[in-house]
XYZ file of C-alpha atoms in Angstrom:
572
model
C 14.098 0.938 -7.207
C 16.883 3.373 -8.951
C 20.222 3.581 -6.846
C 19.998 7.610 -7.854
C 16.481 7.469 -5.885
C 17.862 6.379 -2.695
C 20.722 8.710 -3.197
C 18.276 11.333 -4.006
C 16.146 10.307 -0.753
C 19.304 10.663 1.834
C 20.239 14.405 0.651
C 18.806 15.753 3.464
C 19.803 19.460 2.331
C 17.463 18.650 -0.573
C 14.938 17.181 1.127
C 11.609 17.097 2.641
C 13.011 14.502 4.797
C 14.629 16.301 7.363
C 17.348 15.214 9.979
C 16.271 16.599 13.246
C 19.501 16.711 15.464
C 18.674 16.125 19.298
C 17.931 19.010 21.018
C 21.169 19.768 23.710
C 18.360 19.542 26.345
C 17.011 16.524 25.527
C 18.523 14.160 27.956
C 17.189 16.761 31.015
C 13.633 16.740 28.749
C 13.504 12.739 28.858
C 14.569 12.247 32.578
C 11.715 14.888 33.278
C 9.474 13.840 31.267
C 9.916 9.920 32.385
C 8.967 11.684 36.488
C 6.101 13.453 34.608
C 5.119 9.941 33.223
C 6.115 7.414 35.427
C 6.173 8.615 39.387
C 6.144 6.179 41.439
C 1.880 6.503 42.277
C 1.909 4.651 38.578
C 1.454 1.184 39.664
C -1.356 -1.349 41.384
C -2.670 -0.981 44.663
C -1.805 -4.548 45.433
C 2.088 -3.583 45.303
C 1.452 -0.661 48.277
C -0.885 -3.389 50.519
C 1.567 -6.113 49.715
C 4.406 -3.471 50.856
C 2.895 -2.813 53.734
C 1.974 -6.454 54.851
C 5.842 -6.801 54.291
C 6.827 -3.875 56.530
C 4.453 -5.049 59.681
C 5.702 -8.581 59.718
C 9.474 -6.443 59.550
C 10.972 -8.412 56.459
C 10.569 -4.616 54.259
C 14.231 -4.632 54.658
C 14.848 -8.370 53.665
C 16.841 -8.751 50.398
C 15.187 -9.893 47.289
C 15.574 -10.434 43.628
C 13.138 -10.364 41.107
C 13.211 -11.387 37.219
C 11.151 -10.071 34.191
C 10.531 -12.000 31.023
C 8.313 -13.444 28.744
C 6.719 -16.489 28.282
C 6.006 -16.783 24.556
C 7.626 -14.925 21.253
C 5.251 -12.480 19.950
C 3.645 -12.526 16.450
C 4.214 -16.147 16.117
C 7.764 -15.468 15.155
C 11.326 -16.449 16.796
C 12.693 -14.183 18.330
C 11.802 -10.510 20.037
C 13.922 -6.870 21.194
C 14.813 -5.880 24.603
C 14.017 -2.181 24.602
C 12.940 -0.096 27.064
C 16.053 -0.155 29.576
C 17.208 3.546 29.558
C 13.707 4.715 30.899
C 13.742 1.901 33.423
C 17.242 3.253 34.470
C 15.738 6.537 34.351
C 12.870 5.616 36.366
C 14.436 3.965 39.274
C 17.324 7.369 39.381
C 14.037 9.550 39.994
C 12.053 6.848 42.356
C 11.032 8.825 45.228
C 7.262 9.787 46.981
C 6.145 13.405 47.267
C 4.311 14.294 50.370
C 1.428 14.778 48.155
C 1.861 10.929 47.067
C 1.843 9.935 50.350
C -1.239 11.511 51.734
C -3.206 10.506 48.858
C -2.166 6.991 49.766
C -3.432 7.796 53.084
C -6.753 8.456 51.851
C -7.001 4.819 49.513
C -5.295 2.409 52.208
C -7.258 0.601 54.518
C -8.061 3.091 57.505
C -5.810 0.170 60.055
C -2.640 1.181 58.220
C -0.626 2.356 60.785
C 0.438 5.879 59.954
C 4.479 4.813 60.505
C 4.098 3.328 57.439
C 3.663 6.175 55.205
C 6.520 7.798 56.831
C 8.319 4.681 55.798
C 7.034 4.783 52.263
C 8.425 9.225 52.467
C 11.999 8.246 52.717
C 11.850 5.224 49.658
C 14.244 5.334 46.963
C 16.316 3.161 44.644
C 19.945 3.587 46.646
C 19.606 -0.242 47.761
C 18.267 -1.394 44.558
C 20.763 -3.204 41.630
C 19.771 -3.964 38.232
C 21.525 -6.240 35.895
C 19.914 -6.500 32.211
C 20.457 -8.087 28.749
C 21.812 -4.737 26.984
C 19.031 -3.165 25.376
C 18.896 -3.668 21.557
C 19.424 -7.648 21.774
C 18.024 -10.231 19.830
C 16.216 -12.031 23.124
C 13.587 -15.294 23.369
C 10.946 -16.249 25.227
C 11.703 -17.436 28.926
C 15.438 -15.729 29.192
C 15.263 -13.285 32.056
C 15.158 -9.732 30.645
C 15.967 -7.936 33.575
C 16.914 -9.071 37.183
C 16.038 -6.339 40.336
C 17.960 -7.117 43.366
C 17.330 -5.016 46.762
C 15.284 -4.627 49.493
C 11.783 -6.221 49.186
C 9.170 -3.750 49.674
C 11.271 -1.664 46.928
C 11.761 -4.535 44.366
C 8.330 -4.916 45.004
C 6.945 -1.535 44.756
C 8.861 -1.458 41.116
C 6.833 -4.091 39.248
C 4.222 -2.738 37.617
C 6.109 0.364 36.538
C 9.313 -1.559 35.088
C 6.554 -4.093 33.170
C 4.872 -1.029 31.751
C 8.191 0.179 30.442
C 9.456 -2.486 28.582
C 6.431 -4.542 27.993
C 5.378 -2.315 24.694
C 8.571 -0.717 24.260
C 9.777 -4.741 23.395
C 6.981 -5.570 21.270
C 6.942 -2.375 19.180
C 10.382 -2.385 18.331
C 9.937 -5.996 17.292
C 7.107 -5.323 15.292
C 9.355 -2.673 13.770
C 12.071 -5.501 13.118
C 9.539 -7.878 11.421
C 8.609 -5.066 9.224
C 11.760 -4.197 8.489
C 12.514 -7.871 7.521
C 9.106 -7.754 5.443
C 10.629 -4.878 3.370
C 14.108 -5.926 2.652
C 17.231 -3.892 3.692
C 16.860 -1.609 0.986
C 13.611 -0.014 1.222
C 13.508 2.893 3.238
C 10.401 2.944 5.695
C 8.630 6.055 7.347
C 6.856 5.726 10.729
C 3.268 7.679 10.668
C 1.501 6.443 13.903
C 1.412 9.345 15.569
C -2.481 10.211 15.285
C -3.750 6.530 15.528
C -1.426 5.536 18.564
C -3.032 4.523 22.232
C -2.594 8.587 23.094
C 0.685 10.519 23.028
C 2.685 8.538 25.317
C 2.187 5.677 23.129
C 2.931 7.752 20.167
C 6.178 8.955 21.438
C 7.206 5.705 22.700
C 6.251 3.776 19.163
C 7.923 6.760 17.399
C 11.260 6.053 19.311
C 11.349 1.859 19.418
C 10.488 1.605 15.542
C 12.979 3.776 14.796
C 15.361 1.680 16.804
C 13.952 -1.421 15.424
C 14.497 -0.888 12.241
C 12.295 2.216 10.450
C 14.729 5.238 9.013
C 11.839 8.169 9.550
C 9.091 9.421 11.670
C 6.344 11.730 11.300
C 6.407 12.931 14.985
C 7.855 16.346 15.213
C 8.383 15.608 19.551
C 10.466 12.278 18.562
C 12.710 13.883 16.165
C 13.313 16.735 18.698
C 14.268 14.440 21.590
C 15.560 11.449 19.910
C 17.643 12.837 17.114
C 15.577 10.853 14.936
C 14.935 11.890 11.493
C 11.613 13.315 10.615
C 9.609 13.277 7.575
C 6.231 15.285 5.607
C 4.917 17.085 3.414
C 1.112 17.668 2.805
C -2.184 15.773 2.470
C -5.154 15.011 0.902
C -6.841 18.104 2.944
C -4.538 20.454 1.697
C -4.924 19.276 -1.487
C -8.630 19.640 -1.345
C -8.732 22.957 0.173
C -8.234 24.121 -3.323
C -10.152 24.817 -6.048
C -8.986 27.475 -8.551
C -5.237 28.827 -9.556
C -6.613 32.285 -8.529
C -5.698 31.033 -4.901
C -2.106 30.579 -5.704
C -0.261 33.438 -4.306
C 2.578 34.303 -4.638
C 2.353 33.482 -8.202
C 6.149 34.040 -9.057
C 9.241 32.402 -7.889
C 12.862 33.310 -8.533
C 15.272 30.838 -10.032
C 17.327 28.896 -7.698
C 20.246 30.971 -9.417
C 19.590 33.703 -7.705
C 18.479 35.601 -10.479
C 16.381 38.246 -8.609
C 13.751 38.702 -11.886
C 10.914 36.458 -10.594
C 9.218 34.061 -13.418
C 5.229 33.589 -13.137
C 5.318 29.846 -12.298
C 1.742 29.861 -13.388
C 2.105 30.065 -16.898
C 5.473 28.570 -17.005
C 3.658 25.051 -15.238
C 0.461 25.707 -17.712
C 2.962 25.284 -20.787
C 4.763 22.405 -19.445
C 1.138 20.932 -18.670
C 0.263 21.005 -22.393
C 3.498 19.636 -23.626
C 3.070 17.081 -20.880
C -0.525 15.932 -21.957
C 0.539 16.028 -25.283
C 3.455 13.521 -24.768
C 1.419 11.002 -23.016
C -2.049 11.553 -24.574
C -3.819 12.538 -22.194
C -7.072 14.485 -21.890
C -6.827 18.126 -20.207
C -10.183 18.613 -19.608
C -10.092 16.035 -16.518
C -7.236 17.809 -15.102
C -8.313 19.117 -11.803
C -7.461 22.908 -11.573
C -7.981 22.819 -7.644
C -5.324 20.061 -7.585
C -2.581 21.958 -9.535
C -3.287 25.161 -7.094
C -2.192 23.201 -4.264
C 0.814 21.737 -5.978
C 1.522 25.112 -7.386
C 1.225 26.504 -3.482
C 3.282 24.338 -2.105
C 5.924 24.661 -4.927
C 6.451 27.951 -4.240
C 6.272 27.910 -0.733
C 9.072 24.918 -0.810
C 10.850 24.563 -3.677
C 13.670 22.538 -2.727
C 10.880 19.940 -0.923
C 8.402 19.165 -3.622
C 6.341 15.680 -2.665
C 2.993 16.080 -2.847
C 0.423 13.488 -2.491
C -1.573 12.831 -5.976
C -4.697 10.568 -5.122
C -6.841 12.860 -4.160
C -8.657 12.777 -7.377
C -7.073 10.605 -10.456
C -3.376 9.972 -10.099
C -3.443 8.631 -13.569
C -6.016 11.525 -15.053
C -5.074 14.371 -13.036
C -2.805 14.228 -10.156
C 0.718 12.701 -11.896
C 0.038 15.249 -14.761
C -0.191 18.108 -12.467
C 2.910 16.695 -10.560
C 4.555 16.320 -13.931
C 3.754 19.871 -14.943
C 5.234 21.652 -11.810
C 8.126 19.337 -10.921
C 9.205 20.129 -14.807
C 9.041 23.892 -14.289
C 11.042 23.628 -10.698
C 13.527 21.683 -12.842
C 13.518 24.545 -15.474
C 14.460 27.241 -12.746
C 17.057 25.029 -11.213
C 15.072 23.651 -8.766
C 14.958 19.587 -7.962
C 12.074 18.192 -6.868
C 11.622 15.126 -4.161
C 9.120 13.067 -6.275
C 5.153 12.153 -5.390
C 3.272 9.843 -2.833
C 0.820 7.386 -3.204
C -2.200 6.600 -0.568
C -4.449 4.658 -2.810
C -5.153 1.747 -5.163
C -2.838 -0.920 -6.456
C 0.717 0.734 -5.324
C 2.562 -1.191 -7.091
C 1.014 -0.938 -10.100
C 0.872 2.426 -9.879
C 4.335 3.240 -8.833
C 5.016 1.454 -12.113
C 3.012 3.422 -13.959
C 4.401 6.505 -12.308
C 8.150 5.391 -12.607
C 7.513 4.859 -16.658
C 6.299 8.151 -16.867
C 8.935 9.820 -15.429
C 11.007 8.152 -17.813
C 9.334 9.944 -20.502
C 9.340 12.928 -19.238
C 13.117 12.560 -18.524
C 14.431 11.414 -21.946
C 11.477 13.719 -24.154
C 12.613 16.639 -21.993
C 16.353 15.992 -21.551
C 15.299 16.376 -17.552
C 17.732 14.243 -15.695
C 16.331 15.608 -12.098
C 12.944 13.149 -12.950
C 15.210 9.739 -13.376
C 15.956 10.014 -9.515
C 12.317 11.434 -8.145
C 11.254 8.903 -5.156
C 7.741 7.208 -5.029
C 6.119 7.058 -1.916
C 3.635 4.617 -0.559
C 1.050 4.718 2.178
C -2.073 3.054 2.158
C -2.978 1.000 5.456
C 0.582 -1.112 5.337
C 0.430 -4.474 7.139
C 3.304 -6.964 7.682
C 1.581 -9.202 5.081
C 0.607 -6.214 3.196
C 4.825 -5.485 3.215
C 5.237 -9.003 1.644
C 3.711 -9.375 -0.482
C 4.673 -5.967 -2.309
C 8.306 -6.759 -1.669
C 7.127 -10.155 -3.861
C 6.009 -7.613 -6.683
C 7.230 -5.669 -9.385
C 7.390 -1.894 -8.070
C 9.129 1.211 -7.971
C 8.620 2.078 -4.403
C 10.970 4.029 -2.613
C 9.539 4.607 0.860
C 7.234 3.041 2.318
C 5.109 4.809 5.282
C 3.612 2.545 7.962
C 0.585 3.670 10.469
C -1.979 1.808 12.297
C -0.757 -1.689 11.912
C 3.095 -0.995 12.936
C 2.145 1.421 16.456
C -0.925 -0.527 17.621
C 0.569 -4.196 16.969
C -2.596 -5.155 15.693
C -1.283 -8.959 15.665
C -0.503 -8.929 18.947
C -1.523 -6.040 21.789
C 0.914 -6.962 24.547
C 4.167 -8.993 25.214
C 3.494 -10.379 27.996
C 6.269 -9.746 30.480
C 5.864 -11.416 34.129
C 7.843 -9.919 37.260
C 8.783 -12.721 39.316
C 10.386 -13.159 42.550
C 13.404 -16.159 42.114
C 15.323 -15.352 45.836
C 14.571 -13.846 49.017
C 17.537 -13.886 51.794
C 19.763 -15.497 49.278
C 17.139 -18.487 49.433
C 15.600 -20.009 45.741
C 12.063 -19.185 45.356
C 9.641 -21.326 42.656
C 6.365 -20.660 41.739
C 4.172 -24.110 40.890
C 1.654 -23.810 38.756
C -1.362 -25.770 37.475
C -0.023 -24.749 33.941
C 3.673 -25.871 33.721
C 4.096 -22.852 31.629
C 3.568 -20.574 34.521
C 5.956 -21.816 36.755
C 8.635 -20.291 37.345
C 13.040 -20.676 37.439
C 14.589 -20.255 40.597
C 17.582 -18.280 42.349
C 20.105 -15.626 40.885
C 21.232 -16.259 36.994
C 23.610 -15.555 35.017
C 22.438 -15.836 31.537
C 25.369 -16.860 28.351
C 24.776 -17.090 24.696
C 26.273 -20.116 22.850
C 27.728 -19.655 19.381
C 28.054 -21.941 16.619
C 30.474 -21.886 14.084
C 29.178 -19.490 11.722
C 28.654 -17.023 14.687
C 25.219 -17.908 14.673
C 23.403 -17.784 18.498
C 22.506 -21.861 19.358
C 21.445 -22.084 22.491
C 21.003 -19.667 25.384
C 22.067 -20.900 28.715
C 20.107 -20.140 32.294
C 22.912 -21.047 34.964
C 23.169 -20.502 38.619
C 24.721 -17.276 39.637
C 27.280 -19.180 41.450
C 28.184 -21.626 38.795
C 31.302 -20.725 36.520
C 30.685 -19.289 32.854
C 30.873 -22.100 30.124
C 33.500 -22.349 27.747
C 34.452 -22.363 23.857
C 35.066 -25.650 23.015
C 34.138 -27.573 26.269
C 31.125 -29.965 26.565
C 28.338 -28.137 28.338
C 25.389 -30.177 29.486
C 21.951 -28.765 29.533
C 18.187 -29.463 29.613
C 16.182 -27.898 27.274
C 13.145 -25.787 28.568
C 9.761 -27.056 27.542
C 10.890 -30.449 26.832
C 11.188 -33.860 28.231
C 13.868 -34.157 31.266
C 16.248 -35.320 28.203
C 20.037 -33.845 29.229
C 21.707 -32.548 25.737
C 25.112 -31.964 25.040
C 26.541 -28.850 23.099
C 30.168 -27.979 22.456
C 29.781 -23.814 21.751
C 32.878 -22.112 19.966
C 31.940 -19.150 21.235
C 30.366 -17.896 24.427
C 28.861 -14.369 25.182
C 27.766 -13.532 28.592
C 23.979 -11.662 28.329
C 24.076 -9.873 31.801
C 25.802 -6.506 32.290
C 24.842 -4.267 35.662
C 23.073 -1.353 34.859
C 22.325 0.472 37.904
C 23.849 -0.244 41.170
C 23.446 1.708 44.054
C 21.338 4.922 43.004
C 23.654 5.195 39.817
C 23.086 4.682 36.393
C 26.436 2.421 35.737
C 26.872 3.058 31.388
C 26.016 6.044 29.796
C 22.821 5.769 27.881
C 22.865 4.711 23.556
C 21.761 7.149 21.836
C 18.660 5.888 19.478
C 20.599 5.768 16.511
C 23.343 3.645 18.603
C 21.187 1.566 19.686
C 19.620 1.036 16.644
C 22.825 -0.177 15.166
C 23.106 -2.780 18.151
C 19.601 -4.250 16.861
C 20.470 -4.473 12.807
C 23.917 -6.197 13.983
C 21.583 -8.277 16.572
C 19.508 -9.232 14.186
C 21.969 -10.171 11.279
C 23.513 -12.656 13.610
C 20.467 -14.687 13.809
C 20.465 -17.905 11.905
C 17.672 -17.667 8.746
C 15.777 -19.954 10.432
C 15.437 -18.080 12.879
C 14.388 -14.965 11.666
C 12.474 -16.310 9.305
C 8.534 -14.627 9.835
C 6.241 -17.479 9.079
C 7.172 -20.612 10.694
C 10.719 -20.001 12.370
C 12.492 -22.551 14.386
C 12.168 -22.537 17.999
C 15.499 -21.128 19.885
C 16.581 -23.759 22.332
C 16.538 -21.749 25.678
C 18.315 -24.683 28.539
C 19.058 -24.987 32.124
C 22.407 -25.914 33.143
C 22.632 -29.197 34.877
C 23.261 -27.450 38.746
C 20.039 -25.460 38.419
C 17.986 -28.239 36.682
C 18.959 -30.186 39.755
C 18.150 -27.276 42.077
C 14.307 -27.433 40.511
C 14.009 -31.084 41.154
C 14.984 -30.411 44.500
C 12.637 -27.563 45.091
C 9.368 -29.592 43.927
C 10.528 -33.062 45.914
C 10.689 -30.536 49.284
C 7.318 -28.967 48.639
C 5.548 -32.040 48.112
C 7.130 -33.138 51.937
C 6.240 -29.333 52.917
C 2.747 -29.973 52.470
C 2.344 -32.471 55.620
C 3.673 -29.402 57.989
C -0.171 -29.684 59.100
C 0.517 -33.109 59.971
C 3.637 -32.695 61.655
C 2.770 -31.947 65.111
């Protein structure tokens, strides 16, 4: 890939890949939109019958905490993304029921709810609720709690299903993103195009924004660009292409220099000329030229002259559709104009981008055209992770890559698989035993600490009691390794990072929100930190994820007393 191609590719005043600045509305269009999407009737029924079981027995009020994690790192790699916070944050500001909500609970609720309750369920809102979160953006593993919601129970409980359908695909997309971004290199630049294959527009929108963040430079979706800031990127397709068939549909058929010379030149038979010298220069055959294919190029050329990328597969690249490319970008070039460069959809890419990058080599030293040594190949043709790969193992001239179906709709792996689980109630642990060790659960309030080796990498991460004081740099800390044998280990960190910062306390949204870009930094520096072997996607190392020694204790305790809770029958 030429260095002048990637320059080429970041002009955006030259290019058909256009920075779309956030609109100054856009942060009163998200927190309306997340209402629109997310009010509060977007949950289970099981959370409303469980509130209400809570509110006649009285304990609505009691104080709670929940966590939300994961039990397993998708796509068989290391590590995963936390995204997803700001519209949780969002979410919770706006919590409220309409009257409308409320008397359509009336009408699914057992007729014996007693009708205090939905007055109870009117007045609900987040004021009593506190979240603290890993910042969003991190590098995070399987079993570390995500997010911890602290307030009064029917509300913590209410919020569940909501906050796990937040950051559940938000996490895994943008880590899908990541992986494909590791697949490609750092270099590569990589367009997401999910938009029309995406589990309907919310999913769209949300892939559109949580690639970008994890790691892809463009999108195709005009709504992300607008609200995100993110840039956005097109040109034509094959239908436009096709919906040609003779140059007598060009029209205009002139276009002025980019001089400003006001005499327009017929571009027509100035691109017919270059087309002979063209097929002279590479031997090529004129009669399979396909005149349909060099209206459409023609069209667009003159329609956008400064944004020439056309797609040349719909036919023959190699008989037609890079000649007729050749042709017009050569006659832009001789009124001043620069064009972008081509796309691929079809075939061997790489192989073809190398035939594509030799010919514009020709064309560049036969014609003395410098604008064709920096023209970008694009390609799109069903890209998979494997699929990345294996053409980043290749020879190729690729420039941009363009990713669909396989980066929105995680084909590898539909879901994360985020639990919500309660860990305290009235400042007392709470454990849930399972027949599958897996499944059960880590009790009381957390804090959470990264430990650092000496290269900076991330070692271990560190579950502790909330109560228990923050280990230090260069001090013995003994832990016990989740999902191993009761084995205590010993690790000396040199440096320790604390994972939990409070996020919304009291009604209020505590930070002001990252913008995508900004938080799309956080995850490249996130993921740079990571030890190779960690990052690696086939076969990483498992992170070590530990309990400190108080709260490996305080889970011993926990499953003696239940097995002597389970003679209360017996008791009296």
């Amino acid at each position: 890939m030429s260095q002048r191609s990637r320059h080429q590719f970041n002009r955006n005043e030259d290019s058909g890949f256009n920075m779309a600045a956030p609109s100054g509305k856009a942060c009163e269009v998200m927190e309306r939109s997340i209402r629109e999407r997310v009010p509060p009737l977007l949950t289970d029924l099981y959370q409303f019958t469980m509130a209400y079981a809570y509110w006649r027995a009285g304990r609505h009020r009691e104080p709670a905490v929940f966590e939300l994690f994961f039990r397993d790192n998708p796509f068989g790699g290391g590590f995963s993304l936390f995204s997803g916070l700001h519209d949780c944050l969002l979410f919770l500001r706006t919590f409220r029921f309409t009257d409308e909500d409320v008397e359509y609970l009336r009408s699914v609720l057992p007729p014996a709810t007693d009708p205090a309750f939905f007055h109870f369920l009117r007045g609900l809102d987040c004021s009593g609720v506190t979240l603290r979160s890993v910042p969003e953006g991190t590098v995070v593993f399987a079993r570390v709690p995500l997010m911890e919601v602290a307030g009064p129970l029917a509300v913590v409980q209410l919020l569940e299903t909501s906050l796990l359908c937040l950051v559940n695909y938000a996490s895994l997309v943008c880590s899908n993103a990541a992986r494909f971004r590791l697949a490609a290199g750092p270099r590569r630049k990589l367009l997401e195009m999910g938009l029309r294959r995406a589990q309907g527009p919310d999913g769209g929108l949300t892939a559109s924004r949580y690639t970008h963040i994890g790691g892809f430079d463009l999108t195709s979706n005009v709504q992300a660009g607008f609200l995100f800031g993110i840039p956005v990127a097109g040109t034509m397709a094959h239908s436009y292409v096709t919906s040609f068939s003779s140059l007598e549909e060009v029209w205009p058929q002139t276009l002025v220099a980019a001089n400003g010379d006001p005499d327009p030149i017929d571009l027509i038979s100035l691109t017919k000329g270059w087309l002979g010298r063209v097929c002279e220069l590479l031997g090529a055959e004129p009669g399979k030229i396909r005149e349909g294919e060099l209206a459409a190029f023609l069209s667009y050329a003159i329609a956008y002259p400064h944004n020439f990328l056309p797609v040349i597969d719909s036919y023959s690249v190699t008989c037609s559709g890079l000649l007729n490319f050749c042709a017009v970008a050569l006659a832009l070039c001789e009124l001043g104009y620069r064009p972008l460069g081509l796309r691929l959809d079809s075939g061997d890419l790489c192989r073809q981008s190398l035939d594509v990058r030799r010919v514009f080599k020709l064309c560049s030293e036969h014609f003395s055209v410098s604008a064709f040594q920096s023209l970008i190949i694009v390609g799109t043709n069903n890209i998979s992770e494997q699929s990345m790969a294996e053409l980043n193992k290749k020879e190729n001239e690729i420039d941009v890559v363009g990713v669909g179906t396989h980066l929105v709709t995680c084909t590898r792996q539909p879901s994360l698989g985020c639990v919500y689980k309660l860990v305290e109630v009235r400042g007392s642990p709470r454990m849930k035993f399972s027949e599958d060790l897996e499944k059960s659960t880590v009790p009381g309030r957390k804090a959470v600490y990264r430990l650092l080796d000496t290269e900076g990498h991330p070692s271990l991460d560190l579950l502790c009691l909330a109560e228990e004081p923050a280990p230090k740099a260069g001090l013995t800390v003994r832990c016990y390794p989740l999902g191993q044998d009761d084995t205590c280990h010993s690790i000396s960190p040199v440096q320790v990072t604390c994972l939990r910062q409070e996020a919304f306390i009291k009604g209020q949204i505590t930070h002001p929100p990252c913008s995508a870009r900004e938080t799309r930094e956080k995850v490249q520096t996130s993921i740079q930190n990571l030890h190779p072997r960690h990052k690696r996607l086939q076969e990483p190392d498992s992170y070590t994820v530990a309990l400190s020694e108080k709260l490996h204790n305080l889970i011993t305790e926990i499953r003696r007393g239940s097995c002597n809770d389970s003679n209360f029958l017996l008791a009296n």
